[in-house]
mmCIF file of C-alpha atoms in Angstrom:
data_model
loop_
_atom_site.group_PDB
_atom_site.id
_atom_site.type_symbol
_atom_site.label_atom_id
_atom_site.label_comp_id
_atom_site.label_asym_id
_atom_site.label_seq_id
_atom_site.Cartn_x
_atom_site.Cartn_y
_atom_site.Cartn_z
ATOM 1 C CA UNK A 102 17.142 -31.884 67.739
ATOM 2 C CA UNK A 103 18.860 -33.054 70.914
ATOM 3 C CA UNK A 104 16.522 -35.517 72.711
ATOM 4 C CA UNK A 105 18.443 -34.987 75.955
ATOM 5 C CA UNK A 106 17.597 -31.267 76.149
ATOM 6 C CA UNK A 107 14.532 -29.064 76.442
ATOM 7 C CA UNK A 108 14.759 -25.315 75.863
ATOM 8 C CA UNK A 109 18.545 -25.679 75.856
ATOM 9 C CA UNK A 110 18.617 -27.291 79.313
ATOM 10 C CA UNK A 111 19.769 -30.823 80.120
ATOM 11 C CA UNK A 112 17.106 -33.325 81.200
ATOM 12 C CA UNK A 113 17.549 -36.205 83.696
ATOM 13 C CA UNK A 114 16.955 -38.715 80.914
ATOM 14 C CA UNK A 115 20.470 -37.859 79.686
ATOM 15 C CA UNK A 116 22.044 -39.613 82.692
ATOM 16 C CA UNK A 117 24.899 -41.932 81.783
ATOM 17 C CA UNK A 118 24.731 -43.479 85.257
ATOM 18 C CA UNK A 119 21.493 -45.206 84.254
ATOM 19 C CA UNK A 120 22.987 -46.722 81.100
ATOM 20 C CA UNK A 121 23.673 -50.436 81.275
ATOM 21 C CA UNK A 122 26.884 -51.983 79.969
ATOM 22 C CA UNK A 123 25.259 -55.316 79.189
ATOM 23 C CA UNK A 124 23.664 -56.019 82.604
ATOM 24 C CA UNK A 125 25.801 -53.690 84.759
ATOM 25 C CA UNK A 126 24.953 -50.053 85.441
ATOM 26 C CA UNK A 127 27.607 -47.615 84.267
ATOM 27 C CA UNK A 128 27.698 -46.082 87.763
ATOM 28 C CA UNK A 129 28.446 -49.523 89.225
ATOM 29 C CA UNK A 130 31.143 -50.146 86.644
ATOM 30 C CA UNK A 131 33.161 -46.946 86.829
ATOM 31 C CA UNK A 132 33.507 -43.964 89.133
ATOM 32 C CA UNK A 133 36.476 -42.597 91.096
ATOM 33 C CA UNK A 134 35.070 -43.931 94.373
ATOM 34 C CA UNK A 135 35.306 -47.495 93.011
ATOM 35 C CA UNK A 136 38.941 -46.955 92.046
ATOM 36 C CA UNK A 137 39.711 -45.686 95.548
ATOM 37 C CA UNK A 138 37.944 -48.721 97.022
ATOM 38 C CA UNK A 139 40.130 -51.028 94.923
ATOM 39 C CA UNK A 140 43.270 -49.141 95.968
ATOM 40 C CA UNK A 141 42.159 -49.426 99.604
ATOM 41 C CA UNK A 142 42.146 -53.210 99.358
ATOM 42 C CA UNK A 143 45.825 -53.192 98.376
ATOM 43 C CA UNK A 144 46.970 -50.027 100.154
ATOM 44 C CA UNK A 145 49.506 -51.898 102.345
ATOM 45 C CA UNK A 146 50.967 -53.741 99.361
ATOM 46 C CA UNK A 147 51.127 -50.480 97.431
ATOM 47 C CA UNK A 148 53.042 -48.893 100.299
ATOM 48 C CA UNK A 149 50.519 -46.285 101.464
ATOM 49 C CA UNK A 150 51.066 -45.258 105.068
ATOM 50 C CA UNK A 151 48.141 -45.056 107.490
ATOM 51 C CA UNK A 152 48.611 -41.260 107.534
ATOM 52 C CA UNK A 153 47.374 -40.950 103.958
ATOM 53 C CA UNK A 154 43.657 -40.230 104.071
ATOM 54 C CA UNK A 155 41.193 -42.030 101.815
ATOM 55 C CA UNK A 156 40.413 -38.784 99.965
ATOM 56 C CA UNK A 157 44.089 -38.436 99.004
ATOM 57 C CA UNK A 158 44.631 -42.005 97.765
ATOM 58 C CA UNK A 159 43.809 -41.279 94.135
ATOM 59 C CA UNK A 160 46.357 -38.461 94.066
ATOM 60 C CA UNK A 161 49.043 -40.603 95.745
ATOM 61 C CA UNK A 162 48.243 -43.509 93.406
ATOM 62 C CA UNK A 163 50.220 -41.745 90.684
ATOM 63 C CA UNK A 164 53.460 -42.605 92.510
ATOM 64 C CA UNK A 165 52.509 -46.278 92.623
ATOM 65 C CA UNK A 166 52.017 -46.349 88.858
ATOM 66 C CA UNK A 167 55.637 -45.307 88.394
ATOM 67 C CA UNK A 168 57.146 -46.953 91.484
ATOM 68 C CA UNK A 169 60.725 -48.258 91.497
ATOM 69 C CA UNK A 170 59.412 -51.553 92.836
ATOM 70 C CA UNK A 171 58.317 -53.711 89.904
ATOM 71 C CA UNK A 172 55.749 -55.514 92.074
ATOM 72 C CA UNK A 173 54.098 -52.302 93.242
ATOM 73 C CA UNK A 174 54.188 -50.803 89.763
ATOM 74 C CA UNK A 175 52.656 -53.924 88.182
ATOM 75 C CA UNK A 176 49.873 -54.144 90.779
ATOM 76 C CA UNK A 177 49.031 -50.451 90.412
ATOM 77 C CA UNK A 178 48.970 -50.704 86.624
ATOM 78 C CA UNK A 179 46.749 -53.782 86.836
ATOM 79 C CA UNK A 180 44.178 -51.728 88.776
ATOM 80 C CA UNK A 181 44.492 -48.771 86.396
ATOM 81 C CA UNK A 182 44.148 -50.860 83.232
ATOM 82 C CA UNK A 183 41.084 -52.684 84.584
ATOM 83 C CA UNK A 184 39.260 -49.399 85.210
ATOM 84 C CA UNK A 185 40.486 -47.970 81.918
ATOM 85 C CA UNK A 186 38.777 -50.864 80.151
ATOM 86 C CA UNK A 187 35.596 -50.288 82.147
ATOM 87 C CA UNK A 188 35.520 -46.606 81.202
ATOM 88 C CA UNK A 189 36.197 -47.550 77.584
ATOM 89 C CA UNK A 190 33.303 -50.021 77.658
ATOM 90 C CA UNK A 191 30.950 -47.231 78.732
ATOM 91 C CA UNK A 192 31.954 -45.239 75.639
ATOM 92 C CA UNK A 193 31.662 -48.277 73.382
ATOM 93 C CA UNK A 194 28.133 -48.878 74.677
ATOM 94 C CA UNK A 195 27.117 -45.255 74.112
ATOM 95 C CA UNK A 196 28.420 -45.355 70.556
ATOM 96 C CA UNK A 197 27.534 -48.919 69.617
ATOM 97 C CA UNK A 198 25.240 -50.551 72.209
ATOM 98 C CA UNK A 199 24.450 -54.236 72.377
ATOM 99 C CA UNK A 200 20.857 -55.428 72.232
ATOM 100 C CA UNK A 201 21.056 -56.197 75.950
ATOM 101 C CA UNK A 202 22.212 -52.658 76.769
ATOM 102 C CA UNK A 203 19.410 -51.156 74.663
ATOM 103 C CA UNK A 204 16.776 -53.373 76.281
ATOM 104 C CA UNK A 205 18.038 -52.463 79.750
ATOM 105 C CA UNK A 206 17.529 -48.727 79.034
ATOM 106 C CA UNK A 207 13.866 -48.611 77.931
ATOM 107 C CA UNK A 208 13.569 -44.854 78.592
ATOM 108 C CA UNK A 209 15.911 -44.250 75.644
ATOM 109 C CA UNK A 210 14.425 -44.718 72.205
ATOM 110 C CA UNK A 211 16.151 -44.818 68.831
ATOM 111 C CA UNK A 212 16.534 -41.016 68.820
ATOM 112 C CA UNK A 213 18.604 -41.088 72.024
ATOM 113 C CA UNK A 214 20.920 -43.824 70.786
ATOM 114 C CA UNK A 215 21.123 -42.178 67.360
ATOM 115 C CA UNK A 216 22.217 -38.924 68.958
ATOM 116 C CA UNK A 217 25.096 -40.663 70.754
ATOM 117 C CA UNK A 218 26.024 -42.407 67.519
ATOM 118 C CA UNK A 219 26.530 -38.939 66.015
ATOM 119 C CA UNK A 220 28.800 -37.667 68.828
ATOM 120 C CA UNK A 221 32.299 -37.182 67.383
ATOM 121 C CA UNK A 222 34.144 -35.661 70.338
ATOM 122 C CA UNK A 223 34.171 -36.325 74.093
ATOM 123 C CA UNK A 224 35.898 -34.209 76.729
ATOM 124 C CA UNK A 225 36.436 -35.829 80.124
ATOM 125 C CA UNK A 226 36.663 -33.312 82.964
ATOM 126 C CA UNK A 227 37.067 -33.412 86.757
ATOM 127 C CA UNK A 228 37.504 -36.247 89.195
ATOM 128 C CA UNK A 229 40.967 -37.505 88.258
ATOM 129 C CA UNK A 230 44.136 -36.160 89.833
ATOM 130 C CA UNK A 231 46.713 -38.692 88.613
ATOM 131 C CA UNK A 232 48.348 -37.844 85.255
ATOM 132 C CA UNK A 233 49.692 -41.369 84.705
ATOM 133 C CA UNK A 234 46.266 -42.846 85.466
ATOM 134 C CA UNK A 235 44.721 -40.486 82.931
ATOM 135 C CA UNK A 236 47.236 -41.619 80.296
ATOM 136 C CA UNK A 237 46.443 -45.261 80.991
ATOM 137 C CA UNK A 238 42.725 -44.593 80.647
ATOM 138 C CA UNK A 239 43.282 -42.776 77.369
ATOM 139 C CA UNK A 240 45.343 -45.655 75.952
ATOM 140 C CA UNK A 241 42.758 -48.239 77.003
ATOM 141 C CA UNK A 242 40.002 -46.201 75.374
ATOM 142 C CA UNK A 243 41.969 -46.049 72.134
ATOM 143 C CA UNK A 244 42.493 -49.820 72.209
ATOM 144 C CA UNK A 245 38.833 -50.608 72.896
ATOM 145 C CA UNK A 246 37.551 -48.163 70.266
ATOM 146 C CA UNK A 247 39.855 -49.734 67.691
ATOM 147 C CA UNK A 248 38.861 -53.232 68.790
ATOM 148 C CA UNK A 249 35.194 -52.336 68.304
ATOM 149 C CA UNK A 250 35.889 -50.575 64.985
ATOM 150 C CA UNK A 251 34.769 -47.161 66.249
ATOM 151 C CA UNK A 252 36.926 -44.741 64.285
ATOM 152 C CA UNK A 253 34.814 -41.577 64.346
ATOM 153 C CA UNK A 254 35.335 -40.553 67.979
ATOM 154 C CA UNK A 255 38.020 -38.320 69.485
ATOM 155 C CA UNK A 256 38.549 -38.350 73.246
ATOM 156 C CA UNK A 257 40.351 -35.758 75.390
ATOM 157 C CA UNK A 258 41.038 -35.557 79.124
ATOM 158 C CA UNK A 259 41.122 -32.021 80.508
ATOM 159 C CA UNK A 260 43.300 -32.091 83.624
ATOM 160 C CA UNK A 261 43.295 -29.436 86.314
ATOM 161 C CA UNK A 262 39.605 -28.899 85.683
ATOM 162 C CA UNK A 263 38.464 -28.449 89.286
ATOM 163 C CA UNK A 264 37.430 -24.828 88.617
ATOM 164 C CA UNK A 265 36.155 -25.454 85.102
ATOM 165 C CA UNK A 266 32.552 -25.023 86.259
ATOM 166 C CA UNK A 267 32.962 -21.499 87.605
ATOM 167 C CA UNK A 268 35.167 -20.648 84.635
ATOM 168 C CA UNK A 269 32.370 -21.734 82.311
ATOM 169 C CA UNK A 270 29.811 -19.695 84.246
ATOM 170 C CA UNK A 271 32.026 -16.635 83.818
ATOM 171 C CA UNK A 272 31.300 -16.778 80.068
ATOM 172 C CA UNK A 273 27.632 -15.991 80.819
ATOM 173 C CA UNK A 274 28.240 -12.633 82.478
ATOM 174 C CA UNK A 275 28.358 -9.147 81.009
ATOM 175 C CA UNK A 276 29.736 -5.955 82.483
ATOM 176 C CA UNK A 277 29.415 -5.799 86.254
ATOM 177 C CA UNK A 278 30.358 -7.744 89.382
ATOM 178 C CA UNK A 279 29.406 -11.378 89.879
ATOM 179 C CA UNK A 280 29.817 -14.265 92.295
ATOM 180 C CA UNK A 281 29.992 -17.714 90.723
ATOM 181 C CA UNK A 282 29.605 -20.976 92.611
ATOM 182 C CA UNK A 283 29.882 -24.658 91.777
ATOM 183 C CA UNK A 284 28.183 -26.699 94.502
ATOM 184 C CA UNK A 285 29.578 -30.174 93.915
ATOM 185 C CA UNK A 286 29.286 -33.462 95.764
ATOM 186 C CA UNK A 287 32.727 -33.040 97.362
ATOM 187 C CA UNK A 288 33.555 -29.334 97.382
ATOM 188 C CA UNK A 289 32.012 -25.942 96.714
ATOM 189 C CA UNK A 290 34.098 -23.978 94.207
ATOM 190 C CA UNK A 291 33.846 -20.173 94.255
ATOM 191 C CA UNK A 292 34.812 -17.358 91.904
ATOM 192 C CA UNK A 293 34.596 -13.538 92.030
ATOM 193 C CA UNK A 294 34.489 -11.844 88.628
ATOM 194 C CA UNK A 295 34.253 -8.224 87.540
ATOM 195 C CA UNK A 296 33.888 -7.156 83.907
ATOM 196 C CA UNK A 297 34.230 -3.659 82.460
ATOM 197 C CA UNK A 298 33.733 -2.811 78.785
ATOM 198 C CA UNK A 299 33.528 -6.570 78.095
ATOM 199 C CA UNK A 300 37.010 -7.094 79.589
ATOM 200 C CA UNK A 301 37.628 -9.088 82.765
ATOM 201 C CA UNK A 302 39.307 -6.787 85.287
ATOM 202 C CA UNK A 303 39.096 -9.168 88.270
ATOM 203 C CA UNK A 304 38.937 -12.947 88.067
ATOM 204 C CA UNK A 305 39.544 -14.305 91.541
ATOM 205 C CA UNK A 306 39.302 -18.012 92.347
ATOM 206 C CA UNK A 307 38.461 -18.327 96.041
ATOM 207 C CA UNK A 308 39.363 -21.286 98.289
ATOM 208 C CA UNK A 309 37.010 -24.244 97.967
ATOM 209 C CA UNK A 310 34.728 -25.237 100.832
ATOM 210 C CA UNK A 311 33.867 -28.800 101.819
ATOM 211 C CA UNK A 312 30.334 -29.748 100.753
ATOM 212 C CA UNK A 313 27.924 -30.746 103.521
ATOM 213 C CA UNK A 314 24.419 -32.095 104.264
ATOM 214 C CA UNK A 315 24.253 -34.211 101.115
ATOM 215 C CA UNK A 316 22.956 -37.369 102.787
ATOM 216 C CA UNK A 317 19.823 -38.692 101.122
ATOM 217 C CA UNK A 318 19.941 -42.472 100.759
ATOM 218 C CA UNK A 319 17.590 -44.594 102.893
ATOM 219 C CA UNK A 320 15.909 -41.481 104.335
ATOM 220 C CA UNK A 321 12.168 -40.956 104.822
ATOM 221 C CA UNK A 322 10.480 -37.863 103.403
ATOM 222 C CA UNK A 323 10.313 -36.070 106.761
ATOM 223 C CA UNK A 324 14.035 -36.733 107.285
ATOM 224 C CA UNK A 325 14.804 -35.459 103.789
ATOM 225 C CA UNK A 326 12.912 -32.246 104.476
ATOM 226 C CA UNK A 327 14.935 -31.650 107.666
ATOM 227 C CA UNK A 328 18.174 -32.333 105.775
ATOM 228 C CA UNK A 329 17.010 -30.099 102.923
ATOM 229 C CA UNK A 330 16.603 -27.197 105.336
ATOM 230 C CA UNK A 331 20.100 -27.779 106.725
ATOM 231 C CA UNK A 332 21.513 -27.949 103.200
ATOM 232 C CA UNK A 333 19.606 -24.802 102.243
ATOM 233 C CA UNK A 334 21.062 -22.974 105.262
ATOM 234 C CA UNK A 335 24.545 -24.225 104.348
ATOM 235 C CA UNK A 336 24.161 -22.951 100.771
ATOM 236 C CA UNK A 337 22.866 -19.534 101.834
ATOM 237 C CA UNK A 338 25.536 -19.173 104.538
ATOM 238 C CA UNK A 339 28.267 -20.072 102.021
ATOM 239 C CA UNK A 340 26.965 -17.414 99.639
ATOM 240 C CA UNK A 341 26.586 -14.730 102.319
ATOM 241 C CA UNK A 342 30.020 -15.455 103.819
ATOM 242 C CA UNK A 343 31.501 -15.077 100.335
ATOM 243 C CA UNK A 344 29.608 -11.812 99.789
ATOM 244 C CA UNK A 345 31.154 -10.475 102.988
ATOM 245 C CA UNK A 346 34.629 -11.856 102.273
ATOM 246 C CA UNK A 347 34.980 -10.047 98.930
ATOM 247 C CA UNK A 348 32.800 -7.048 99.836
ATOM 248 C CA UNK A 349 30.495 -7.927 96.942
ATOM 249 C CA UNK A 350 28.629 -4.947 95.518
ATOM 250 C CA UNK A 351 26.875 -6.677 92.621
ATOM 251 C CA UNK A 352 23.371 -8.100 92.456
ATOM 252 C CA UNK A 353 23.797 -11.222 90.296
ATOM 253 C CA UNK A 354 24.969 -14.637 91.481
ATOM 254 C CA UNK A 355 25.191 -17.785 89.358
ATOM 255 C CA UNK A 356 25.119 -21.114 91.157
ATOM 256 C CA UNK A 357 26.154 -24.313 89.420
ATOM 257 C CA UNK A 358 24.786 -27.323 91.286
ATOM 258 C CA UNK A 359 25.226 -31.087 91.024
ATOM 259 C CA UNK A 360 21.687 -31.692 89.840
ATOM 260 C CA UNK A 361 19.611 -31.247 86.726
ATOM 261 C CA UNK A 362 17.936 -27.830 86.685
ATOM 262 C CA UNK A 363 15.020 -26.769 84.514
ATOM 263 C CA UNK A 364 13.819 -23.160 84.698
ATOM 264 C CA UNK A 365 14.954 -22.939 88.317
ATOM 265 C CA UNK A 366 13.414 -26.264 89.303
ATOM 266 C CA UNK A 367 15.590 -28.968 90.851
ATOM 267 C CA UNK A 368 14.765 -32.628 90.180
ATOM 268 C CA UNK A 369 14.069 -34.314 93.514
ATOM 269 C CA UNK A 370 15.334 -37.798 92.641
ATOM 270 C CA UNK A 371 18.846 -36.764 91.616
ATOM 271 C CA UNK A 372 21.488 -37.081 94.338
ATOM 272 C CA UNK A 373 22.191 -35.098 97.481
ATOM 273 C CA UNK A 374 20.980 -31.740 96.171
ATOM 274 C CA UNK A 375 17.722 -33.216 94.899
ATOM 275 C CA UNK A 376 16.041 -32.912 98.298
ATOM 276 C CA UNK A 377 16.070 -29.119 97.906
ATOM 277 C CA UNK A 378 13.038 -29.637 95.662
ATOM 278 C CA UNK A 379 11.010 -30.343 98.825
ATOM 279 C CA UNK A 380 11.531 -26.744 99.961
ATOM 280 C CA UNK A 381 10.197 -25.000 96.874
ATOM 281 C CA UNK A 382 9.145 -26.023 93.395
ATOM 282 C CA UNK A 383 11.444 -23.250 92.108
ATOM 283 C CA UNK A 384 14.596 -23.358 94.232
ATOM 284 C CA UNK A 385 16.205 -20.620 92.135
ATOM 285 C CA UNK A 386 13.446 -18.201 93.162
ATOM 286 C CA UNK A 387 13.557 -19.452 96.767
ATOM 287 C CA UNK A 388 17.311 -18.854 97.030
ATOM 288 C CA UNK A 389 17.059 -15.424 95.386
ATOM 289 C CA UNK A 390 14.402 -14.344 97.875
ATOM 290 C CA UNK A 391 16.243 -15.820 100.860
ATOM 291 C CA UNK A 392 19.594 -14.177 100.087
ATOM 292 C CA UNK A 393 17.873 -10.866 99.295
ATOM 293 C CA UNK A 394 16.057 -10.917 102.624
ATOM 294 C CA UNK A 395 19.129 -11.910 104.652
ATOM 295 C CA UNK A 396 21.310 -9.097 103.291
ATOM 296 C CA UNK A 397 18.505 -6.546 102.744
ATOM 297 C CA UNK A 398 19.327 -6.114 99.071
ATOM 298 C CA UNK A 399 17.735 -7.424 95.877
ATOM 299 C CA UNK A 400 19.851 -10.307 94.620
ATOM 300 C CA UNK A 401 19.136 -12.445 91.588
ATOM 301 C CA UNK A 402 20.388 -16.020 91.807
ATOM 302 C CA UNK A 403 20.496 -18.159 88.664
ATOM 303 C CA UNK A 404 20.790 -21.948 88.992
ATOM 304 C CA UNK A 405 22.760 -23.971 86.466
ATOM 305 C CA UNK A 406 23.375 -27.683 85.946
ATOM 306 C CA UNK A 407 27.004 -28.268 87.004
ATOM 307 C CA UNK A 408 28.257 -30.259 84.005
ATOM 308 C CA UNK A 409 26.496 -27.826 81.659
ATOM 309 C CA UNK A 410 28.514 -25.094 83.386
ATOM 310 C CA UNK A 411 31.712 -26.984 82.528
ATOM 311 C CA UNK A 412 30.474 -27.485 78.972
ATOM 312 C CA UNK A 413 30.255 -23.701 78.494
ATOM 313 C CA UNK A 414 34.039 -23.808 78.048
ATOM 314 C CA UNK A 415 33.494 -25.809 74.852
ATOM 315 C CA UNK A 416 30.424 -24.060 73.448
ATOM 316 C CA UNK A 417 29.777 -23.931 69.707
ATOM 317 C CA UNK A 418 31.571 -27.270 69.250
ATOM 318 C CA UNK A 419 29.161 -29.499 67.396
ATOM 319 C CA UNK A 420 28.625 -33.202 67.983
ATOM 320 C CA UNK A 421 30.472 -32.888 71.288
ATOM 321 C CA UNK A 422 29.814 -34.325 74.746
ATOM 322 C CA UNK A 423 31.366 -33.244 78.040
ATOM 323 C CA UNK A 424 31.519 -35.987 80.669
ATOM 324 C CA UNK A 425 32.510 -35.185 84.230
ATOM 325 C CA UNK A 426 34.140 -37.924 86.288
ATOM 326 C CA UNK A 427 33.102 -36.978 89.794
ATOM 327 C CA UNK A 428 31.058 -38.794 92.405
ATOM 328 C CA UNK A 429 29.136 -40.148 89.420
ATOM 329 C CA UNK A 430 29.074 -39.490 85.678
ATOM 330 C CA UNK A 431 27.911 -36.015 84.699
ATOM 331 C CA UNK A 432 26.937 -35.242 81.125
ATOM 332 C CA UNK A 433 26.305 -32.145 79.010
ATOM 333 C CA UNK A 434 26.271 -31.228 75.345
ATOM 334 C CA UNK A 435 27.739 -27.787 74.567
ATOM 335 C CA UNK A 436 26.135 -27.238 71.174
#
């Protein structure tokens, strides 16, 4: 039995972000935003022009890691190695936690830690766009696992995984026409799929759209409700615009979303999409009814936890975890 799932669906208790590495939260130790922040502090030394936007720094960082200047290369590698060790320490804690780490995560009991002890394979997906950085992380993980005598864990980084969520959702569909979405913290990924006689006849990846209305920190309930309505309108408009753009004739839409989802219910205390729970206890039903009314056609929308959508690409692999490296850690188990 997987203590992180109920009826095959991931539960919020699975969150890696709430795991402590000794006395430091995993989300405060490692996430792409922290790497970008560190790069920002040395952007002039690393030779980044003012024209390079913050969102593009991680991609451009790859050139610094292999720069002709020894000083730039050494500084860039120092940053990369430090975060590689931090990521490795998260894995070491999950596999072999200290007493301090266990005590700092009281919501996990022995069954939760035992389950992680039994994980033999981890796939990292999303979030990283620098191949050299990925290699450095992989090497640091190998070193730290060996140092901590953890020999029963294989780790893989799946690059180019930006559309892995909608690709995973495409494995759920049968014959017919479908729209697949992955509403993430940064972008909304979209896919148009048609199947006939169990064969895919159209598999069209559509341009991503910038995510919006995800503010939620330090907001009062009445402010969250206003923002939730704006976010809800953004989601429905994105879906309807896509319906019109591809001349969609189907009646089934699957929406991956950066939140835990249980039987259509969104958990209110989980990130920018969590505030949608204020609109309806079953946001899946709410969105189905709203889209159906707006286009005067019965549409069924199915909500799906975003990292679980990615994990569909690895289904039937036992003792496996899929960890997404996005705005924060995402986690799913494909078994």
